[in-house]
Each structure stands twice: as structure tokens, then as C-alpha cells.
Tab-separated table of C-alpha atoms in Angstrom:
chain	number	residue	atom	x	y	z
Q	17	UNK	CA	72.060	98.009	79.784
Q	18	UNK	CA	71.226	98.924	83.317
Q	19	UNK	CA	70.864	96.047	86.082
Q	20	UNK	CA	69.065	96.468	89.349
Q	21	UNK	CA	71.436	94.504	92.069
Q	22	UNK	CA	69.519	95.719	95.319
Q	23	UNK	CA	71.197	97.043	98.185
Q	24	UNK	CA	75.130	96.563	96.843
Q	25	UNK	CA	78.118	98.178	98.730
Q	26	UNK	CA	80.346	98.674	95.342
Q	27	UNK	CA	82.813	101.912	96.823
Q	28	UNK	CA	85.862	99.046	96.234
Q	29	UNK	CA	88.489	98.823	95.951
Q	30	UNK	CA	89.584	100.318	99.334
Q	31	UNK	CA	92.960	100.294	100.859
Q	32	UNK	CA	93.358	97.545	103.259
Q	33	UNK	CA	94.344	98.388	106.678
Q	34	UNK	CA	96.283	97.364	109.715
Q	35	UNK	CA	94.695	98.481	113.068
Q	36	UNK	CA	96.477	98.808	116.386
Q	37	UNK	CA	94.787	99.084	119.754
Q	38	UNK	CA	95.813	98.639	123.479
Q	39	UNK	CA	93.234	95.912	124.374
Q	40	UNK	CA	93.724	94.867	127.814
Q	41	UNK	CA	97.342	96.175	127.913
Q	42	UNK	CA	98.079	94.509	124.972
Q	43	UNK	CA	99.043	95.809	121.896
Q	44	UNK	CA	96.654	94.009	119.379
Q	45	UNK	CA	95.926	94.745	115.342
Q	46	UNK	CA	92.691	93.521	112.963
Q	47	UNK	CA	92.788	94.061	109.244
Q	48	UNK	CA	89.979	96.809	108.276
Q	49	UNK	CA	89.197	97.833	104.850
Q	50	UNK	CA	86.127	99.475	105.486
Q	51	UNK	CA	87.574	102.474	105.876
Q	52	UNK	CA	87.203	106.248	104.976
Q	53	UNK	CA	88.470	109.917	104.890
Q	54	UNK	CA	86.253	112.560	106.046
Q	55	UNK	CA	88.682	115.282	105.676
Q	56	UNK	CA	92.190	115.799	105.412
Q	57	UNK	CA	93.007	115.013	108.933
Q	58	UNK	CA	90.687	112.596	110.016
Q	59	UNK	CA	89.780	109.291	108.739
Q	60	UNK	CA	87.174	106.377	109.800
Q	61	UNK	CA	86.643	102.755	110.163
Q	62	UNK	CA	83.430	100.336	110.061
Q	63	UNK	CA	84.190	98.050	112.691
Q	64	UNK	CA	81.418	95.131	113.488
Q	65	UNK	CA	80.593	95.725	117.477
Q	66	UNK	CA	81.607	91.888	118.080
Q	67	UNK	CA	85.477	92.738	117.304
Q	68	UNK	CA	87.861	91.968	120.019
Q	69	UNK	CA	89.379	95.320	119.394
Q	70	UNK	CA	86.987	97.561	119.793
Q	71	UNK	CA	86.516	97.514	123.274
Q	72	UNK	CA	90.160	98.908	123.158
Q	73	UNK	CA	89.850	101.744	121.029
Q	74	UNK	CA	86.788	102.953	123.263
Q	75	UNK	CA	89.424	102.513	126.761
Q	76	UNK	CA	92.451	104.156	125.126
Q	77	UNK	CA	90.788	106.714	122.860
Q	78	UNK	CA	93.321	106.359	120.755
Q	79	UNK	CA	94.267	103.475	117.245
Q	80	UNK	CA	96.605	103.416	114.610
Q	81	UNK	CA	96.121	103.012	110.996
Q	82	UNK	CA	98.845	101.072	109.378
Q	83	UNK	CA	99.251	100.617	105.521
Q	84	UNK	CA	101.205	97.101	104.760
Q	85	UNK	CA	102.425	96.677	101.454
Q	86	UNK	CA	101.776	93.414	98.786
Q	87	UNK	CA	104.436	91.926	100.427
Q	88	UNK	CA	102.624	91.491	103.570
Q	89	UNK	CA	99.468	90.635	102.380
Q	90	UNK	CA	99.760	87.167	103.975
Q	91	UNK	CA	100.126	88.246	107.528
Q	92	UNK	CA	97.569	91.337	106.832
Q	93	UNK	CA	94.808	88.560	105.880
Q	94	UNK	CA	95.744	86.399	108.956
Q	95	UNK	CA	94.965	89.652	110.862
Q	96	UNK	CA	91.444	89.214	110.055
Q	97	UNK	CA	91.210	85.620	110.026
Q	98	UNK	CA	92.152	85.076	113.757
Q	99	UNK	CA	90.447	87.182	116.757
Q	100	UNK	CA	93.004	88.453	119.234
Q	101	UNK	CA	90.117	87.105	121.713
Q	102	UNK	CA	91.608	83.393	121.164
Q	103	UNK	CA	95.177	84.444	119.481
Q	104	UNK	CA	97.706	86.891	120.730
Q	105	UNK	CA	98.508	89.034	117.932
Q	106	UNK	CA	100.946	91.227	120.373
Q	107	UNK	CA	104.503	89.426	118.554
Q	108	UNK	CA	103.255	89.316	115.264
Q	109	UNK	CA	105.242	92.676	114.263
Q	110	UNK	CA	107.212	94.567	115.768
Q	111	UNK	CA	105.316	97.420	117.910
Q	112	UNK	CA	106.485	101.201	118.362
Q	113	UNK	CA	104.496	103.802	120.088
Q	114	UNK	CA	104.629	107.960	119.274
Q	115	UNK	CA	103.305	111.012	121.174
Q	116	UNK	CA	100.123	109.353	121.967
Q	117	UNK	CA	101.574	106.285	124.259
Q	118	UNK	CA	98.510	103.961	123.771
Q	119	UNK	CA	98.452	103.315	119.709
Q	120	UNK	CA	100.911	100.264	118.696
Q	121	UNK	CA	102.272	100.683	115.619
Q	122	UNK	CA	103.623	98.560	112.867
Q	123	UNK	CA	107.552	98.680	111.897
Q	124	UNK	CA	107.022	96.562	108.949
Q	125	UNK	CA	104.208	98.684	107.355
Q	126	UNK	CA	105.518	101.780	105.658
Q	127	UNK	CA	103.042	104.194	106.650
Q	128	UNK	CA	101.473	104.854	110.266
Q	129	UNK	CA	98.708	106.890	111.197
Q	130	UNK	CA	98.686	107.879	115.196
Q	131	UNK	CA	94.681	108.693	115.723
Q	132	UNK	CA	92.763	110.324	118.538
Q	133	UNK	CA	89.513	109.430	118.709
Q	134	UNK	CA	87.186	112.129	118.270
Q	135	UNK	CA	83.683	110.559	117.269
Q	136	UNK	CA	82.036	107.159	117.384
Q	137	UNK	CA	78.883	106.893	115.099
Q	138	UNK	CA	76.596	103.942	116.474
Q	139	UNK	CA	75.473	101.453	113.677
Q	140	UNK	CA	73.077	98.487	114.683
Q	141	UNK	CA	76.015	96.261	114.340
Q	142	UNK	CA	78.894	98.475	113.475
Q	143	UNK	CA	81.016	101.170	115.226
Q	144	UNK	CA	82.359	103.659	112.980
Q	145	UNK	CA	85.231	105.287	114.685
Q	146	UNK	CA	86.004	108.720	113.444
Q	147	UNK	CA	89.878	109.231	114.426
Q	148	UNK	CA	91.772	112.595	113.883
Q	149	UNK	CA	95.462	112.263	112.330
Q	150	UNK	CA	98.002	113.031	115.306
Q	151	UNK	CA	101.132	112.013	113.517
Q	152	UNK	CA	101.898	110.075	110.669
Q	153	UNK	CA	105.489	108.137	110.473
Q	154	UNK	CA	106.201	106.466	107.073
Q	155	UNK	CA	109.519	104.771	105.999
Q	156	UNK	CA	111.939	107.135	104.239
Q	157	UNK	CA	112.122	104.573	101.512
Q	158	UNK	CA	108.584	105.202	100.133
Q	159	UNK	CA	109.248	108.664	99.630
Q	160	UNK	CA	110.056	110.915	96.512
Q	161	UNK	CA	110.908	114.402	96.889
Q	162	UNK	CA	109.870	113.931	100.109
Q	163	UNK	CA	106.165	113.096	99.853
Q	164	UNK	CA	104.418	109.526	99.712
Q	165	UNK	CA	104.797	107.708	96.520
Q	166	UNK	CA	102.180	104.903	96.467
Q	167	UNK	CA	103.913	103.204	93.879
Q	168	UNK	CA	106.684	102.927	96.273
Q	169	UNK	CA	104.229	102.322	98.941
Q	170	UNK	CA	102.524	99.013	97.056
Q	171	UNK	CA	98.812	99.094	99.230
Q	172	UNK	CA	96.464	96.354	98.939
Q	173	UNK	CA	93.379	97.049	97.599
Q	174	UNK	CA	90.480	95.147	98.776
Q	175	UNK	CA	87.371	94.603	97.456
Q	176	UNK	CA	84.262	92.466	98.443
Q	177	UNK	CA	82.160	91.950	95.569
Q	178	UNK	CA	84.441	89.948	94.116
Q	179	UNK	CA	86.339	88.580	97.259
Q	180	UNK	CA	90.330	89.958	95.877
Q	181	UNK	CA	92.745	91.611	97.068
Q	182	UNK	CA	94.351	93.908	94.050
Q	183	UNK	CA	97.884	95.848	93.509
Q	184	UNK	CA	97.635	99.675	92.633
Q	185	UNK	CA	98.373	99.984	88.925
Q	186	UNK	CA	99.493	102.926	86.643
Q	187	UNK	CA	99.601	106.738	86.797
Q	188	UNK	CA	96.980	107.456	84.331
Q	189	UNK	CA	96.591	111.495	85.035
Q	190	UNK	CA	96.598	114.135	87.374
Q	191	UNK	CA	94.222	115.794	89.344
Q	192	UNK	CA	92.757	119.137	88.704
Q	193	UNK	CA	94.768	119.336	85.682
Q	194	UNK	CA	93.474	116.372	83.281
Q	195	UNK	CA	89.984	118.141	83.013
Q	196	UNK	CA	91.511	121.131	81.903
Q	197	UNK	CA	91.184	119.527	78.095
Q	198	UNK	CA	87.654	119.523	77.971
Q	199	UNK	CA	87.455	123.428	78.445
Q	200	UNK	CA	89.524	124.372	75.328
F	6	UNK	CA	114.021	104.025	109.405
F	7	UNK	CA	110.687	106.290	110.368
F	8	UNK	CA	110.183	109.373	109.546
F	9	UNK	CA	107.663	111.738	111.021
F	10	UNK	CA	105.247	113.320	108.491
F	11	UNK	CA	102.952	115.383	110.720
F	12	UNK	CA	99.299	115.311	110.469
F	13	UNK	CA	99.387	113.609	106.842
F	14	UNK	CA	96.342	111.994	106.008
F	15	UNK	CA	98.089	108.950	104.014
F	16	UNK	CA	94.337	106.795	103.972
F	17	UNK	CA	95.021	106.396	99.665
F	18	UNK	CA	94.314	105.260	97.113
F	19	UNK	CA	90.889	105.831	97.534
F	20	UNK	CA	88.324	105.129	94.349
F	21	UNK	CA	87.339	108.587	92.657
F	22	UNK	CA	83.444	109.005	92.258
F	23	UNK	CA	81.122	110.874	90.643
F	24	UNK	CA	77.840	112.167	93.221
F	25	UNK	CA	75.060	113.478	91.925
F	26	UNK	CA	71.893	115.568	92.925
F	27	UNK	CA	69.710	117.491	92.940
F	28	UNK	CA	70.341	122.011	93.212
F	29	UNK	CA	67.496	123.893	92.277
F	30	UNK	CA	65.770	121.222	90.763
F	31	UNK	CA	68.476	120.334	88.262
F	32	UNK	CA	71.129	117.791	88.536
F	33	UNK	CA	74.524	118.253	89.150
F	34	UNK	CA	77.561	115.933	89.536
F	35	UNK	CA	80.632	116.430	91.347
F	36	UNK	CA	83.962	114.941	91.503
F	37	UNK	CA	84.848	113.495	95.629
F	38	UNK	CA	87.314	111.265	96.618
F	39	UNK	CA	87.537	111.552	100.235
F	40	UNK	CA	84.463	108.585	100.767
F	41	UNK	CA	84.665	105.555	102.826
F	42	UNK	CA	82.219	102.559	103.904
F	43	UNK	CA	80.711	102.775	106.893
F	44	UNK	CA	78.946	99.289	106.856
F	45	UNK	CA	77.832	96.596	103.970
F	46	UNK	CA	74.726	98.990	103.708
F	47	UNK	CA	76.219	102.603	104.513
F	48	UNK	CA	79.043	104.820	102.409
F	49	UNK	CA	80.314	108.487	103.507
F	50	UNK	CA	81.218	111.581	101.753
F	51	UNK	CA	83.748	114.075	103.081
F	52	UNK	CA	82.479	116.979	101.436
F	53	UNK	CA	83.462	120.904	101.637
F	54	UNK	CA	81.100	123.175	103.204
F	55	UNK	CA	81.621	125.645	100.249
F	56	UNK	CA	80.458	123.139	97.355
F	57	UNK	CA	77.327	124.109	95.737
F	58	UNK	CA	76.246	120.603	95.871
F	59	UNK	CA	76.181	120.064	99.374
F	60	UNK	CA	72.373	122.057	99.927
F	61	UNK	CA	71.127	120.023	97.179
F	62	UNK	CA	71.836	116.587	99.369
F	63	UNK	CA	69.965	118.340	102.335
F	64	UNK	CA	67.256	119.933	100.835
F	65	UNK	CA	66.299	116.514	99.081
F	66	UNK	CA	68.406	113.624	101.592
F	67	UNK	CA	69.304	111.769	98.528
F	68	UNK	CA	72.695	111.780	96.649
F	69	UNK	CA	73.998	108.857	94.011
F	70	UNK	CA	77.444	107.979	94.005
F	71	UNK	CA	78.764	106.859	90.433
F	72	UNK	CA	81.907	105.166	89.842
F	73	UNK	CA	83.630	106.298	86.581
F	74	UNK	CA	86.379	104.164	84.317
F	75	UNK	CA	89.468	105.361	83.513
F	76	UNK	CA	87.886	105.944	80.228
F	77	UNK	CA	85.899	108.905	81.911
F	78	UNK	CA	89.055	110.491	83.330
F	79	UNK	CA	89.073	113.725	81.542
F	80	UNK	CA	85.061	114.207	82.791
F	81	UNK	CA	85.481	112.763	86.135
F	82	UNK	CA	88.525	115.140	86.298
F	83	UNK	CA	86.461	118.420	84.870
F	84	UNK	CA	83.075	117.764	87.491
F	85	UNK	CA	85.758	118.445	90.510
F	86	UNK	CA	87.147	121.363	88.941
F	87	UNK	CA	84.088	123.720	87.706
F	88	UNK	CA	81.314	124.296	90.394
F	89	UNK	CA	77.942	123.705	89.405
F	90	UNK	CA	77.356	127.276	91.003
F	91	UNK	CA	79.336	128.832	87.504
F	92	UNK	CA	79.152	126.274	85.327
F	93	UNK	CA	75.742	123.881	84.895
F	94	UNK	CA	77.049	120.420	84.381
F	95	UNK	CA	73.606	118.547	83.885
F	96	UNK	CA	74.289	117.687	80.304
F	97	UNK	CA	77.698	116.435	80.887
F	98	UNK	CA	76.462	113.012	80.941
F	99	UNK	CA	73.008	111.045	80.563
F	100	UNK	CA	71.230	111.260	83.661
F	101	UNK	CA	68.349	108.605	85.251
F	102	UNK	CA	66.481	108.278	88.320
F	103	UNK	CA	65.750	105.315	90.347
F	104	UNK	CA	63.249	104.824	93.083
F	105	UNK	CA	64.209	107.502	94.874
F	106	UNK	CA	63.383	109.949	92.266
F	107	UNK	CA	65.852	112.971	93.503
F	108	UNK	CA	69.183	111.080	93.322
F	109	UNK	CA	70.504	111.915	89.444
F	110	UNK	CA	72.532	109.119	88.371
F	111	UNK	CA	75.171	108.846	85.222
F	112	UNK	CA	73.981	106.406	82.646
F	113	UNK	CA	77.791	106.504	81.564
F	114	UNK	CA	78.765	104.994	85.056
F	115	UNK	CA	78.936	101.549	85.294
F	116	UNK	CA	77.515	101.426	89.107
F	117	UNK	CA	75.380	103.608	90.310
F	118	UNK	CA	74.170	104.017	94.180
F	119	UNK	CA	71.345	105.910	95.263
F	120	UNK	CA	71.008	107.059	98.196
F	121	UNK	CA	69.474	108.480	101.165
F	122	UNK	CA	70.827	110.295	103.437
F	123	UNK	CA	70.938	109.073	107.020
F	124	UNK	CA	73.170	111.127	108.808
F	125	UNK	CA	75.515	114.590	108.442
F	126	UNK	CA	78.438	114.567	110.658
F	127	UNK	CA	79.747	118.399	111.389
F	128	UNK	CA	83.208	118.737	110.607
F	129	UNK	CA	84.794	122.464	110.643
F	130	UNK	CA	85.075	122.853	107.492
F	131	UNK	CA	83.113	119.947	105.755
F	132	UNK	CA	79.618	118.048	105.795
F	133	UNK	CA	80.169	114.252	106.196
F	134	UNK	CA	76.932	112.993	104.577
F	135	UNK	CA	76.184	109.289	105.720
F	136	UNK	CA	74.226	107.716	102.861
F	137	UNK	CA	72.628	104.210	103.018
F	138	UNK	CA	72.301	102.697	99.718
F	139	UNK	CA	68.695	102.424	98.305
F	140	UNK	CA	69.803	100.319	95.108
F	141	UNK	CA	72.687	99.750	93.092
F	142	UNK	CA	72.470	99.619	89.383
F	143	UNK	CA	75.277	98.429	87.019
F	144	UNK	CA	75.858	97.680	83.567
F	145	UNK	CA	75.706	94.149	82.647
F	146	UNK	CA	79.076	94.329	81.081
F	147	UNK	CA	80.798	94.902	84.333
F	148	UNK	CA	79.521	91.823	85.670
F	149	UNK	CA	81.217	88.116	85.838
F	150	UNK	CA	79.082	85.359	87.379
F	151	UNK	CA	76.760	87.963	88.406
F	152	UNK	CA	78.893	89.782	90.696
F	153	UNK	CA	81.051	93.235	90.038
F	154	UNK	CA	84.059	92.612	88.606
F	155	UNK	CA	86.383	95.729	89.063
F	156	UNK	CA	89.092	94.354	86.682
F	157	UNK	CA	85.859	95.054	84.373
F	158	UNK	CA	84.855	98.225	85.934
F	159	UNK	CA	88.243	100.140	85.944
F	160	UNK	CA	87.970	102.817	88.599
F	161	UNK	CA	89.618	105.664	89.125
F	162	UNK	CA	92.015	105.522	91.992
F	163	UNK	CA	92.866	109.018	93.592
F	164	UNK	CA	96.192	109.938	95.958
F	165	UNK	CA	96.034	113.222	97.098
F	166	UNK	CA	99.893	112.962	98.450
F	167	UNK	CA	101.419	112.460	94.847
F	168	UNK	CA	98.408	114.314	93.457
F	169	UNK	CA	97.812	111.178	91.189
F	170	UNK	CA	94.872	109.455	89.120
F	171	UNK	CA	96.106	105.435	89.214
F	172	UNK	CA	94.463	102.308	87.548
F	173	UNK	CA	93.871	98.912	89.645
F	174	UNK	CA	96.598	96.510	89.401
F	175	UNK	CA	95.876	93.082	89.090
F	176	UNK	CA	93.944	90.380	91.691
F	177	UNK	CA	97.370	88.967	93.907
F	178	UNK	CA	95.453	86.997	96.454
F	179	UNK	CA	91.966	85.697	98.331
F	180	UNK	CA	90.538	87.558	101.005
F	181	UNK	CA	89.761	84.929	103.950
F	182	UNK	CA	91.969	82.738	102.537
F	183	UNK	CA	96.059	83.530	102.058
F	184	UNK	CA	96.160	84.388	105.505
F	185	UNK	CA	95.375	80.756	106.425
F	186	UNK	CA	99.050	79.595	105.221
F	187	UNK	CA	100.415	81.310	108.676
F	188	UNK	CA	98.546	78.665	110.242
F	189	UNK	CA	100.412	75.718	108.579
């Protein structure tokens, strides 16, 4: 039985992010889970226009996208809780820059996306930046056979219908293989 | 230690969904991945240029975007690996319409968005179609205190670096809320 629950975001869970910006010279990060791909080297992020950080990513041209794991899921959610505006954020991790020179990065999160900005899509009270992939770092401990293992990785999913935060489960199949079974 | 990974789009797990329209006046369902939220009101799709589906979201500027179970694997699985072009895959499932009219929807879903399109954004290779949602229908059994439950819904979590299918985990904290303990 079908129920009608008017306009309803449901694409959850996501995985929640880290993002780092230059904002006034200062490295500073916000917690983002509304957050996309759009092909394999470029990703996006809904960010509401009165963030502190976005004023940053339009200077720079340039964010990161950091993944923490479970284990950080206390300092990712303080991320969103306090506005770099009022806070200083700078000391809350330890920073490292790549290629691009203006996109802080995480040490404690095991993955690290280095973005360019190549797009920003105006929404009445949202810009969605469109960033394209210019490096990504990860820790060689979430690795196997020398890709990403997100069981190694441990994301936190986010979701807002019903306000959590979730751990990745199982395996359950593979892609473009699974499916196979229905054509015999 | 860091290790660089070059461009490595590492934005995952992201939830696997079914989207559904309208070619040649039939529907036809296909299996994408690569979505995001743009705001509360607004989801993407990063969508090949080659799919057969993609002229069927411009001719009509409607889509729906259904979120399978793990129970729908094996389907969900099959809809990204035959094209609609070959292969017609409107009986696959039981298909409604909303008040939109042109966005085919999976009864077999539990949550259904439809639609319309607001925006394509030109990628080389792929269509980003911008969608704000229209309505959201669910089944009643995925709901607890009248909001979407995902521990009830059980979606389909894709990785496209360890080419994996995964299952939620389990709820480990509050949104809003854990962060707060920093403060003490």
C-alpha cells in the first residue's frame, strides 16, 4: 500500500563528508552529506548559501572532500554543529595540502579528494559546487590489492528522514554480474 | 601514511536506484548509482550520453527515481546491464503513474520520486539531469512514526572501487547531536 508523503528527499543514506576550504587564509572544514557523483571524476555538494565556507571555495576555486571513518563520527558531527564564522576549526585535524596548494586536507580521514572547481549551479538557497577529482590520497591501510575497500574504509552514512547516522554493512553481490541469473 | 590514487572518484557508497521513464511511449527502468542531492527539494543523475533512457527524460522532463531492497538485487542488478534499446524491460516490474503522468514508477519499490526535470548539466560524456521532486510515495511498511525508516527500507549500497553491492549497517549515532560532547 502506496502513501503519498509530498515533496520528500529519500536518496539516503549518503556518505557523510568532511569539507576543506581556505576561508580567509584559513584552512576551515563543514560536514556535507548532501553530496553527489556526476561522473567518474567529478563529484558535487549542496551547500546552503549562508555557510561560512562557501565564500572560500568561490576565492580559492578549489575544496577537498574528506571521508572520516565511524570512529570519527564525533568530531565529523561537531563539524556541522559549530560555524567556523564563530569557531576556528583550523587545529581540529591535522591539515596537508597536494598539487593544488589551496585545499586543506584531513590526515585522520582515510580518503581525500583534491577538487577544482569547475561549475557552481545557483539554487535559491543552495550552491551546488560541481568539483573535478585532481588527486585522491587515501591511507595505505584501507586498501586491498591495492584498491579502496570500504569495509576497511568504515564511512558514515547519513540520512535525514530519520535523523541517523548508519555503518556500511555486508557484501551482498556484485555489480554487473548478480543480474546475470535472471537471463538463464 | 598517504598514498596517491590519481583521479579516483572515492564519493561511495552511494544508494543504487532504479529511474524510470518514459522512450517511445513505453516505460523503461534503469539501474544508476552515480546520484546525489542537490537540495531538500532537488536530486541529480550522472547519466551516460549513450543510454537509451536519457531522450526519454528530455523528450518528456520527468524521470522517477525508485529505491530497491536488497531483496530486488538480482533485478536492480539486470535493469543496469540490458539496455532498454535491445531488451524492453517494461514488464519487469509493476509500473504506476503519479501526477505527473510521464514519470513510470515501480510498485515493487518502496519509495518512489517523481520528478521533473529542472536542469541538464553537459558533461563530456554524460547528461547530469537535475530533477526536483514532485511527490514521494512509499509503502506504509517502510514507515516508523510516519517517517522513512531505512533500517526498514534496505537499500542497495553501490562502490564502484571494490565493484560491490553492500547492505546498511546499523544506526551508531544522532545527527546534530554526538558532536555536542566536544563541547563538554
Amino acid at each position: 500500500m502506496k502513501t503519498e508523503l509530498g515533496v520528500k528527499n529519500c536518496l539516503y543514506p549518503l556518505p557523510t563528508t568532511i569539507v576543506g576550504a581556505l576561508v580567509n587564509g584559513k584552512p576551515n572544514y563543514i560536514t556535507i552529506a548532501h553530496v553527489g557523483i556526476m561522473d567518474l571524476e567529478s563529484v558535487s555538494l549542496g551547500m546552503n548559501k549562508r555557510h561560512y565556507t562557501n565564500a572560500g571555495i568561490k576565492a580559492n576555486k578549489t575544496f577537498s572532500m574528506n571521508i572520516p571513518s565511524i570512529k570519527l563520527v564525533k568530531e565529523t558531527d561537531y563539524c556541522g554543529l559549530i560555524s567556523g564564522k564563530n569557531h576556528s576549526k583550523a587545529d581540529m585535524f591535522g591539515t596537508f595540502y597536494g598539487k593544488l596548494k589551496t585545499a586543506p586536507m584531513i590526515e585522520q580521514c582515510s580518503i581525500n579528494m583534491e577538487c577544482e572547481l569547475s561549475k557552481i549551479v545557483d539554487f535559491p538557497n543552495h550552491d551546488i559546487f560541481i568539483g573535478k577529482i585532481a588527486t585522491t590520497y587515501c591511507d595505505e591501510a584501507v586498501l586491498t590489492n591495492d584498491e579502496v575497500d570500504f569495509e576497511k574504509v568504515q564511512p558514515i552514512l547519513f540520512s535525514m528522514n530519520d535523523q541517523s547516522y548508519w555503518s556500511l554493512g555486508k557484501k551482498i553481490a556484485k555489480p554487473w554480474s548478480i543480474g546475470k541469473e535472471l537471463n538463464k
